[in-house]
Structures are given as C-alpha cells and as structure tokens.
C-alpha cells in the first residue's frame, strides 16, 4: 500500500480540519472580550462624566472660574474657539495638559452638542512614551447665549491595558493548549487508522500465498496428475498446513475487527500476571514438548509477580506471537526457548530467548518494516517458508506497544 503525495495532502487536510473552526472561535472570543473589557468602564463612567462636564461648564460660563472637586483621575480643561487652553485642573498626566484634538471636539460640539468619547491617548511622560485609554466628556461654554469655548472632562482609564493583557494572554494560552490537544487527538486517531490499514494490508498479503498454494495443489490433484500415494499424502498435508495458515490469518483479521468495534481491548485494567501469561505459556510448553524443544519458564502461580495495569488481550496476543515466532526459528530436538520475567522499577520486562538460527545481522534493522522478507537461502538453519510471514506482524505489535504506553 503505497502512500502517494496526494494521500499525504489529504491526510494533512484531514488532521487540520479543526484548525479553521478553532481559529474562528479564538478570534471571535478575542474580539468580543476586548470590546467588552473596554465597553464596561465606558458605560460605568458615562453618566457621571457628562454631569461633571455640564455642571463645570455652566459654572465657568457664569464667573469664568474653573472650580471642581479634585477627584483622582478627573482632569478639567477649558479651550477657546481657537483651540487654546485657557484654564485647567490637571490631576493626571504629570500635571501637564495632554495633546488632544480640540478641533474635532469643537466641530462635534457645534454639530451634535455635548458628547462622550473613548480615545487611546499617546502620552509622553517624564521617562517614556506610553499609550492608554481615556474618556473625554465635552460641554459648551457660552457667553451671552453664544458659544465661546469648550470644556473637557478627561478621565484616564489606566486599568484597561492591564485587564486586556490579563485577558488576551490566558485566552491565547488556553486556545493554544486546546489546539495542541485537538492536534494530538487527530494524530493519535490517524496513527490508529494507519495501524489498521497496515494490519489489513499485511493480512491481505499473507492471504495470497496460502490461497494460491491450496488452489494449485487442489487443481493438480483433481486433474489426476499425481498418482503416487505418498506424493498425494504430501499434497494433502501441504493443503492442510496452508489451510491452518489461512485460518490463523483470518483469526487475526477478526481480532482487528474487534479492535475497531470493541474498544474494551484497548482499555487497561488491573490483572494478575499469571492470569495473563500462564495460559499462553502452558500451551506452548505442551507444543514444545511434542516438538522436542526445551522450554524454560518460571511457574507464575508459584512465583507470583506484581499486579499489572495493562490491556490483557493485547499483551497476551503479543506474547503468543513472539513464542510462535521463536518456535518457527528453533530446530526440533536441539532447540531451547526461555521466557524470563524481570521487574524493573514500575514495569514488568518479558523477554523471549531462543537458540535458533535467528536473523542475519544485516536483516535485523528491517524486521519492523512491512512486507520485508529475507532470502530463505541465506538462513543458517532449516526454516519453513511460513516462518518469515510471522515477522511481518512485528510492525503492528510494535505500534500496539506504543499505544499501550501512551494511553
């Protein structure tokens, strides 16, 4: 199963399908939060500032004296129609009048009357230049019923920048974590999907050989080309052997179906090591005795191991595979297989050791590659051809260990 460039592009698009949605939610939430953090203080101070400005303007129109209570954060400025500041009470801004666009406020006052404005002011202080929001309330100063000036009440809002930072940084960090979580879930789902595809491709590859062999041998027998009884018996044994191989492959495909539909196989649980491994060990002990292969393993019921937290169905299947592979590579009569259990910190290490021919050193780097098969002529001992097919399953169970470790 070749992965083309188009399939990689489709996979990348599938893994990133949630990105536009998350980006939209992030931007909408960011805009809404920023607007809300600025709108609330404006609404809270709106009515009070308009009242202060109107009252101060009326008093100044009567006696041309600017008098106001020195409330922290409130600044009173009086300008004539030419935009010159003629009076002021400055509490903020280091006791100096800020640079405001008086022409804009005068034009708006003549057209719309008194109003309230939210402005980000760039102010140069003693040590640095900084920007912060202010509220500006305007009111008309009249002399003999005519507009003679404008009074501004300026309220600085120093908490808004800090509030914006306090909102934007956690909001961005939270969505970054959410994005990484979705990305992780997408990749993990893709890895599981790749595992299933790999498994199906491997099983399909394994199905071809026994089916072809059974078909060819059966046709040869039916056509009457084989008349010798000993040779017929050999053909029948070969058909039975290939049928058993085919049965094993089908059973493994059914196990894959269970992985797809019954997620309980992937769920970890507390289990006794003896309950997980002993049935497999007992079965292979009898098989090795029939094949005259020495099989050494501790009695887990007499030498209990610590409790395990794992997926018993998957772990027992992996041990089954490793022992099956060990038998295939071990000679009858002189063969020896040993299974050891070692506790290392909070993990149980299970090792399967045999004295069989093994795999050539130049082939070892490839044993986890799908469909890799060494040359039979290079094997240093007698091996049936099916032995190599079981190596094909190692990539799958390597990924099974990966999922169990990270789940």
Short mmCIF file of C-alpha atoms in Angstrom, two decimals:
data_model
loop_
_atom_site.label_atom_id
_atom_site.label_comp_id
_atom_site.label_asym_id
_atom_site.label_seq_id
_atom_site.Cartn_x
_atom_site.Cartn_y
_atom_site.Cartn_z
CA UNK A 1 0.00 0.00 0.00
CA UNK A 2 1.91 2.99 -1.29
CA UNK A 3 1.32 6.36 0.29
CA UNK A 4 1.23 8.88 -2.52
CA UNK A 5 1.76 12.60 -2.34
CA UNK A 6 -1.98 13.19 -2.82
CA UNK A 7 -2.81 10.90 0.10
CA UNK A 8 -0.35 12.79 2.29
CA UNK A 9 -2.04 16.07 1.31
CA UNK A 10 -5.48 14.64 2.06
CA UNK A 11 -4.23 13.36 5.43
CA UNK A 12 -2.78 16.76 6.30
CA UNK A 13 -6.06 18.44 5.40
CA UNK A 14 -7.98 15.90 7.49
CA UNK A 15 -5.72 16.37 10.51
CA UNK A 16 -6.04 20.16 10.22
CA UNK A 17 -9.79 20.21 9.59
CA UNK A 18 -10.48 21.61 13.04
CA UNK A 19 -7.95 24.44 12.71
CA UNK A 20 -10.22 26.96 10.88
CA UNK A 21 -13.01 26.40 13.38
CA UNK A 22 -10.71 26.88 16.36
CA UNK A 23 -9.16 29.96 14.76
CA UNK A 24 -12.63 31.45 14.16
CA UNK A 25 -13.74 30.78 17.74
CA UNK A 26 -10.48 32.21 19.06
CA UNK A 27 -10.75 35.42 17.02
CA UNK A 28 -14.44 35.93 17.81
CA UNK A 29 -13.84 35.38 21.50
CA UNK A 30 -10.82 37.65 21.44
CA UNK A 31 -12.70 40.48 19.71
CA UNK A 32 -15.70 40.09 21.99
CA UNK A 33 -13.56 40.05 25.14
CA UNK A 34 -11.52 43.10 24.09
CA UNK A 35 -14.65 45.08 23.23
CA UNK A 36 -16.36 44.06 26.45
CA UNK A 37 -13.39 45.00 28.64
CA UNK A 38 -13.39 48.48 27.10
CA UNK A 39 -17.17 48.94 26.96
CA UNK A 40 -17.83 48.20 30.63
CA UNK A 41 -15.68 51.06 32.06
CA UNK A 42 -17.08 53.47 29.46
CA UNK A 43 -20.62 52.61 30.43
CA UNK A 44 -19.82 52.86 34.14
CA UNK A 45 -18.33 56.38 33.90
CA UNK A 46 -20.52 57.75 31.10
CA UNK A 47 -23.33 59.45 33.02
CA UNK A 48 -21.09 60.83 35.79
CA UNK A 49 -18.63 62.41 33.34
CA UNK A 50 -21.39 64.08 31.33
CA UNK A 51 -22.89 65.53 34.53
CA UNK A 52 -19.48 66.78 35.75
CA UNK A 53 -18.77 68.40 32.39
CA UNK A 54 -22.17 70.10 32.11
CA UNK A 55 -22.07 71.43 35.65
CA UNK A 56 -18.49 72.70 35.35
CA UNK A 57 -19.31 74.37 32.01
CA UNK A 58 -22.33 76.18 33.50
CA UNK A 59 -20.29 77.46 36.44
CA UNK A 60 -17.47 78.61 34.15
CA UNK A 61 -19.93 80.40 31.87
CA UNK A 62 -21.16 82.46 34.85
CA UNK A 63 -17.93 83.63 36.50
CA UNK A 64 -15.16 82.31 34.19
CA UNK A 65 -13.66 80.47 37.15
CA UNK A 66 -12.86 76.78 36.88
CA UNK A 67 -13.71 75.09 40.14
CA UNK A 68 -14.05 71.34 40.60
CA UNK A 69 -13.51 68.76 43.30
CA UNK A 70 -10.03 67.22 42.94
CA UNK A 71 -11.27 63.69 42.24
CA UNK A 72 -8.45 61.33 41.30
CA UNK A 73 -8.47 60.61 37.60
CA UNK A 74 -10.63 63.60 36.61
CA UNK A 75 -9.00 66.41 34.65
CA UNK A 76 -10.73 69.66 33.60
CA UNK A 77 -9.60 71.59 30.52
CA UNK A 78 -11.04 74.79 29.05
CA UNK A 79 -10.32 75.85 25.45
CA UNK A 80 -11.39 78.86 23.44
CA UNK A 81 -12.74 78.61 19.92
CA UNK A 82 -9.21 78.88 18.51
CA UNK A 83 -8.12 75.74 20.35
CA UNK A 84 -6.02 77.48 23.01
CA UNK A 85 -6.09 76.12 26.54
CA UNK A 86 -7.15 78.98 28.80
CA UNK A 87 -7.70 77.13 32.06
CA UNK A 88 -7.13 73.71 33.51
CA UNK A 89 -7.21 71.48 36.56
CA UNK A 90 -4.82 68.57 35.94
CA UNK A 91 -4.68 65.63 38.32
CA UNK A 92 -3.10 63.10 35.95
CA UNK A 93 -0.56 63.41 33.09
CA UNK A 94 2.18 64.77 35.39
CA UNK A 95 0.20 67.99 35.84
CA UNK A 96 0.52 68.95 32.16
CA UNK A 97 -2.29 69.09 29.64
CA UNK A 98 -2.41 66.17 27.18
CA UNK A 99 -2.33 66.75 23.45
CA UNK A 100 -5.97 66.43 22.37
CA UNK A 101 -7.67 67.01 19.03
CA UNK A 102 -9.61 70.09 20.06
CA UNK A 103 -10.75 70.90 16.52
CA UNK A 104 -12.60 67.57 16.34
CA UNK A 105 -14.35 68.12 19.66
CA UNK A 106 -15.33 71.71 18.73
CA UNK A 107 -16.78 70.59 15.41
CA UNK A 108 -18.72 67.78 17.08
CA UNK A 109 -19.94 70.13 19.82
CA UNK A 110 -21.26 72.65 17.29
CA UNK A 111 -22.98 69.92 15.30
CA UNK A 112 -24.20 67.40 17.91
CA UNK A 113 -23.86 69.12 21.27
CA UNK A 114 -22.25 67.61 24.37
CA UNK A 115 -20.86 64.14 23.99
CA UNK A 116 -18.62 61.40 25.36
CA UNK A 117 -15.59 59.97 23.51
CA UNK A 118 -13.37 56.95 24.09
CA UNK A 119 -9.82 57.64 22.92
CA UNK A 120 -6.45 55.92 23.11
CA UNK A 121 -4.04 58.68 24.05
CA UNK A 122 -0.35 58.55 23.24
CA UNK A 123 1.28 60.47 26.07
CA UNK A 124 4.94 61.35 26.55
CA UNK A 125 5.79 61.50 30.22
CA UNK A 126 8.98 62.11 32.12
CA UNK A 127 10.54 58.73 31.45
CA UNK A 128 8.80 57.18 28.44
CA UNK A 129 6.03 57.41 25.89
CA UNK A 130 3.03 55.22 26.52
CA UNK A 131 -0.50 54.70 25.24
CA UNK A 132 -3.56 54.30 27.41
CA UNK A 133 -7.31 54.87 27.03
CA UNK A 134 -9.18 57.95 28.24
CA UNK A 135 -12.79 59.10 28.33
CA UNK A 136 -13.47 62.67 27.19
CA UNK A 137 -16.76 64.39 28.07
CA UNK A 138 -17.44 67.71 26.34
CA UNK A 139 -19.72 70.62 27.28
CA UNK A 140 -20.27 74.07 25.78
CA UNK A 141 -19.17 77.31 27.43
CA UNK A 142 -21.49 80.15 26.42
CA UNK A 143 -21.21 83.90 26.76
CA UNK A 144 -24.36 86.00 26.15
CA UNK A 145 -26.01 82.92 24.66
CA UNK A 146 -23.25 82.29 22.16
CA UNK A 147 -20.63 79.54 22.09
CA UNK A 148 -17.37 80.96 23.39
CA UNK A 149 -15.39 77.86 24.31
CA UNK A 150 -15.43 74.20 25.20
CA UNK A 151 -14.87 72.42 28.50
CA UNK A 152 -13.43 68.91 28.56
CA UNK A 153 -13.52 66.48 31.46
CA UNK A 154 -10.88 63.82 30.84
CA UNK A 155 -10.99 60.55 32.78
CA UNK A 156 -7.97 58.29 32.39
CA UNK A 157 -8.55 54.52 32.47
CA UNK A 158 -5.18 53.02 33.45
CA UNK A 159 -6.63 49.61 34.36
CA UNK A 160 -7.84 48.76 30.87
CA UNK A 161 -4.41 47.88 29.34
CA UNK A 162 -3.61 45.59 32.27
CA UNK A 163 -7.06 44.00 32.01
CA UNK A 164 -6.60 43.47 28.28
CA UNK A 165 -3.25 41.77 28.82
CA UNK A 166 -4.72 39.66 31.63
CA UNK A 167 -7.42 38.51 29.24
CA UNK A 168 -5.51 38.12 25.97
CA UNK A 169 -2.60 36.07 27.34
CA UNK A 170 -4.67 33.41 29.19
CA UNK A 171 -7.19 33.30 26.32
CA UNK A 172 -4.42 32.73 23.78
CA UNK A 173 -2.65 30.19 26.00
CA UNK A 174 -5.91 28.28 26.59
CA UNK A 175 -6.65 28.08 22.89
CA UNK A 176 -3.08 27.08 22.16
CA UNK A 177 -3.47 24.18 24.59
CA UNK A 178 -6.84 23.33 23.03
CA UNK A 179 -5.33 23.40 19.56
CA UNK A 180 -2.45 21.16 20.65
CA UNK A 181 -4.91 18.78 22.31
CA UNK A 182 -7.03 18.51 19.15
CA UNK A 183 -3.87 18.13 17.12
CA UNK A 184 -2.67 15.35 19.40
CA UNK A 185 -6.06 13.59 19.21
CA UNK A 186 -6.09 13.89 15.41
CA UNK A 187 -2.60 12.47 15.11
CA UNK A 188 -3.38 9.65 17.52
CA UNK A 189 -6.54 8.81 15.59
CA UNK A 190 -4.53 8.91 12.37
CA UNK A 191 -1.91 6.59 13.86
CA UNK A 192 -4.61 4.13 14.87
CA UNK A 193 -6.09 4.35 11.39
CA UNK A 194 -2.65 3.78 9.87
CA UNK A 195 -2.20 0.81 12.20
CA UNK A 196 -5.45 -0.71 10.99
CA UNK A 197 -4.60 -0.07 7.34
CA UNK A 198 -1.16 -1.59 7.82
CA UNK A 199 -2.66 -4.61 9.51
CA UNK A 200 -5.22 -5.15 6.76
CA UNK A 201 -2.55 -4.73 4.08
CA UNK A 202 -0.32 -7.22 5.89
CA UNK A 203 -3.10 -9.75 6.28
CA UNK A 204 -4.10 -9.35 2.62
CA UNK A 205 -0.51 -10.05 1.67
CA UNK A 206 -0.50 -13.16 3.85
CA UNK A 207 -3.78 -14.40 2.38
CA UNK A 208 -2.43 -14.60 -1.15
CA UNK A 209 0.19 -17.28 -0.53
CA UNK A 210 -1.96 -20.00 1.13
CA UNK A 211 -4.91 -19.42 -1.21
CA UNK A 212 -2.69 -19.70 -4.28
CA UNK A 213 -0.99 -22.80 -2.87
CA UNK A 214 -4.26 -24.52 -1.93
CA UNK A 215 -5.75 -23.75 -5.34
CA UNK A 216 -2.73 -25.02 -7.26
CA UNK A 217 -2.40 -28.23 -5.23
CA UNK A 218 -6.12 -28.96 -5.39
CA UNK A 219 -6.24 -28.47 -9.17
CA UNK A 220 -3.22 -30.75 -9.56
CA UNK A 221 -4.93 -33.49 -7.53
CA UNK A 222 -8.29 -33.09 -9.29
CA UNK A 223 -6.69 -33.25 -12.74
CA UNK A 224 -5.13 -36.59 -11.84
CA UNK A 225 -1.55 -35.58 -12.43
CA UNK A 226 -0.44 -37.05 -9.08
CA UNK A 227 -0.97 -40.82 -8.88
CA UNK A 228 1.66 -41.78 -6.31
CA UNK A 229 0.00 -42.26 -2.90
CA UNK A 230 2.97 -40.86 -0.96
CA UNK A 231 3.04 -37.75 -3.09
CA UNK A 232 -0.72 -37.36 -2.75
CA UNK A 233 -0.32 -37.57 1.03
CA UNK A 234 2.37 -34.87 0.83
CA UNK A 235 -0.02 -32.66 -1.16
CA UNK A 236 -2.81 -33.24 1.35
CA UNK A 237 -0.51 -32.32 4.25
CA UNK A 238 0.60 -29.20 2.42
CA UNK A 239 -3.02 -28.20 1.78
CA UNK A 240 -3.82 -28.74 5.47
CA UNK A 241 -0.79 -26.70 6.50
CA UNK A 242 -1.75 -23.86 4.18
CA UNK A 243 -5.35 -24.04 5.42
CA UNK A 244 -4.11 -23.70 9.02
CA UNK A 245 -2.02 -20.73 7.99
CA UNK A 246 -5.06 -19.23 6.29
CA UNK A 247 -7.14 -19.84 9.42
CA UNK A 248 -4.57 -18.05 11.56
CA UNK A 249 -4.63 -15.08 9.21
CA UNK A 250 -8.42 -14.91 9.23
CA UNK A 251 -8.47 -15.08 13.02
CA UNK A 252 -6.06 -12.16 13.19
CA UNK A 253 -8.27 -10.19 10.81
CA UNK A 254 -11.17 -10.87 13.16
CA UNK A 255 -9.05 -9.55 16.01
CA UNK A 256 -8.54 -6.36 14.05
CA UNK A 257 -12.30 -6.09 13.66
CA UNK A 258 -12.59 -6.33 17.43
CA UNK A 259 -10.09 -3.52 17.78
CA UNK A 260 -12.27 -1.39 15.53
CA UNK A 261 -15.63 -2.17 17.15
CA UNK A 262 -14.83 -3.18 20.75
CA UNK A 263 -12.63 -0.57 22.34
CA UNK A 264 -12.53 -2.63 25.54
CA UNK A 265 -9.48 -4.42 24.10
CA UNK A 266 -7.60 -1.14 24.35
CA UNK A 267 -8.78 -0.39 27.88
CA UNK A 268 -6.28 -1.00 30.62
CA UNK A 269 -7.23 -2.83 33.78
CA UNK A 270 -5.62 -4.40 36.83
CA UNK A 271 -4.70 -8.03 36.22
CA UNK A 272 -2.59 -10.83 37.65
CA UNK A 273 0.46 -11.72 35.57
CA UNK A 274 -0.36 -15.42 35.95
CA UNK A 275 -3.86 -14.91 34.56
CA UNK A 276 -2.47 -13.03 31.55
CA UNK A 277 0.58 -15.12 30.64
CA UNK A 278 0.11 -18.61 32.14
CA UNK A 279 -2.45 -19.87 29.56
CA UNK A 280 -0.06 -18.91 26.74
CA UNK A 281 2.95 -20.44 28.49
CA UNK A 282 1.10 -23.68 29.27
CA UNK A 283 0.00 -24.09 25.66
CA UNK A 284 3.48 -23.55 24.29
CA UNK A 285 5.01 -25.82 26.95
CA UNK A 286 2.94 -28.70 25.56
CA UNK A 287 3.75 -27.74 21.98
CA UNK A 288 7.50 -27.58 22.71
CA UNK A 289 7.33 -30.98 24.44
CA UNK A 290 5.75 -32.51 21.32
CA UNK A 291 8.40 -30.85 19.13
CA UNK A 292 11.25 -31.88 21.49
CA UNK A 293 12.17 -28.28 22.18
CA UNK A 294 13.36 -27.38 25.68
CA UNK A 295 11.01 -24.76 27.12
CA UNK A 296 12.12 -22.96 30.29
CA UNK A 297 9.83 -20.54 32.06
CA UNK A 298 9.05 -19.76 35.71
CA UNK A 299 5.85 -21.01 37.25
CA UNK A 300 3.94 -17.76 37.64
CA UNK A 301 1.43 -19.35 40.00
CA UNK A 302 4.18 -20.36 42.44
CA UNK A 303 6.31 -17.25 41.92
CA UNK A 304 3.70 -14.52 41.71
CA UNK A 305 4.63 -11.24 40.02
CA UNK A 306 3.30 -7.79 40.91
CA UNK A 307 -0.11 -6.76 39.71
CA UNK A 308 -0.21 -5.48 36.14
CA UNK A 309 -2.07 -2.50 34.73
CA UNK A 310 -2.41 -3.25 31.04
CA UNK A 311 -4.72 -4.49 28.28
CA UNK A 312 -4.61 -8.27 28.87
CA UNK A 313 -5.99 -9.29 25.46
CA UNK A 314 -3.35 -7.34 23.56
CA UNK A 315 -0.39 -8.22 25.77
CA UNK A 316 -1.19 -11.94 25.75
CA UNK A 317 -1.52 -11.79 21.95
CA UNK A 318 1.92 -10.20 21.66
CA UNK A 319 3.50 -12.93 23.80
CA UNK A 320 1.69 -15.52 21.69
CA UNK A 321 3.19 -14.01 18.55
CA UNK A 322 6.73 -13.88 19.97
CA UNK A 323 6.61 -17.51 21.13
CA UNK A 324 5.17 -18.64 17.81
CA UNK A 325 7.98 -16.83 16.03
CA UNK A 326 10.58 -18.36 18.39
CA UNK A 327 9.34 -21.91 17.66
CA UNK A 328 9.43 -21.30 13.92
CA UNK A 329 13.09 -20.32 14.16
CA UNK A 330 14.15 -23.12 16.52
CA UNK A 331 15.16 -26.62 15.47
CA UNK A 332 13.36 -29.62 16.93
CA UNK A 333 15.47 -31.88 19.13
CA UNK A 334 18.18 -29.38 20.00
CA UNK A 335 16.11 -26.23 20.32
CA UNK A 336 15.76 -24.24 23.51
CA UNK A 337 13.33 -21.41 24.33
CA UNK A 338 13.44 -19.41 27.54
CA UNK A 339 10.93 -16.88 28.86
CA UNK A 340 12.06 -14.54 31.63
CA UNK A 341 10.12 -12.06 33.73
CA UNK A 342 12.02 -9.18 35.33
CA UNK A 343 10.64 -6.33 37.42
CA UNK A 344 12.31 -3.00 36.60
CA UNK A 345 11.03 -0.12 38.71
CA UNK A 346 7.29 0.02 37.96
CA UNK A 347 7.39 -2.12 34.80
CA UNK A 348 7.49 -5.83 34.02
CA UNK A 349 10.03 -6.82 31.36
CA UNK A 350 9.15 -10.02 29.48
CA UNK A 351 11.94 -11.47 27.32
CA UNK A 352 11.75 -14.43 24.94
CA UNK A 353 15.14 -16.04 24.17
CA UNK A 354 15.83 -18.98 21.83
CA UNK A 355 18.92 -20.70 20.45
CA UNK A 356 17.54 -20.92 16.95
CA UNK A 357 19.20 -19.69 13.79
CA UNK A 358 17.96 -16.16 14.37
CA UNK A 359 18.04 -13.48 11.72
CA UNK A 360 21.10 -12.32 9.85
CA UNK A 361 22.60 -9.17 11.33
CA UNK A 362 22.16 -7.25 8.09
CA UNK A 363 18.42 -8.02 8.19
CA UNK A 364 17.79 -7.01 11.80
CA UNK A 365 17.29 -3.29 11.00
CA UNK A 366 14.42 -4.29 8.68
CA UNK A 367 12.34 -6.58 10.91
CA UNK A 368 9.88 -3.78 11.73
CA UNK A 369 9.34 -2.92 8.07
CA UNK A 370 6.12 -4.11 6.45
CA UNK A 371 6.46 -6.95 3.94
CA UNK A 372 10.22 -7.28 4.43
CA UNK A 373 11.33 -10.86 3.89
CA UNK A 374 14.89 -12.15 3.96
CA UNK A 375 16.22 -14.61 1.46
CA UNK A 376 15.48 -18.15 2.63
CA UNK A 377 18.71 -19.41 1.12
CA UNK A 378 20.65 -17.16 3.45
CA UNK A 379 19.08 -18.55 6.61
CA UNK A 380 21.61 -20.61 8.57
CA UNK A 381 19.16 -23.37 9.50
CA UNK A 382 16.08 -25.17 8.23
CA UNK A 383 13.00 -22.96 8.27
CA UNK A 384 9.60 -23.45 6.78
CA UNK A 385 8.60 -20.55 4.49
CA UNK A 386 5.71 -19.53 6.74
CA UNK A 387 8.15 -18.56 9.47
CA UNK A 388 9.07 -15.43 7.61
CA UNK A 389 5.44 -14.32 7.32
CA UNK A 390 5.14 -14.02 11.08
CA UNK A 391 7.90 -11.42 11.04
CA UNK A 392 5.52 -9.25 9.05
CA UNK A 393 3.30 -8.85 12.12
CA UNK A 394 6.03 -7.23 14.21
CA UNK A 395 5.33 -3.65 12.95
CA UNK A 396 1.74 -3.98 14.07
CA UNK A 397 2.59 -5.12 17.60
CA UNK A 398 5.32 -2.51 17.88
CA UNK A 399 2.58 0.07 17.38
CA UNK A 400 0.36 -1.79 19.85
CA UNK A 401 3.06 -1.29 22.47
CA UNK A 402 3.26 2.38 21.50
CA UNK A 403 -0.47 2.87 22.05
CA UNK A 404 -0.45 0.96 25.33
CA UNK A 405 2.48 3.02 26.59
CA UNK A 406 0.93 6.39 25.68
CA UNK A 407 -2.69 5.63 26.54
#
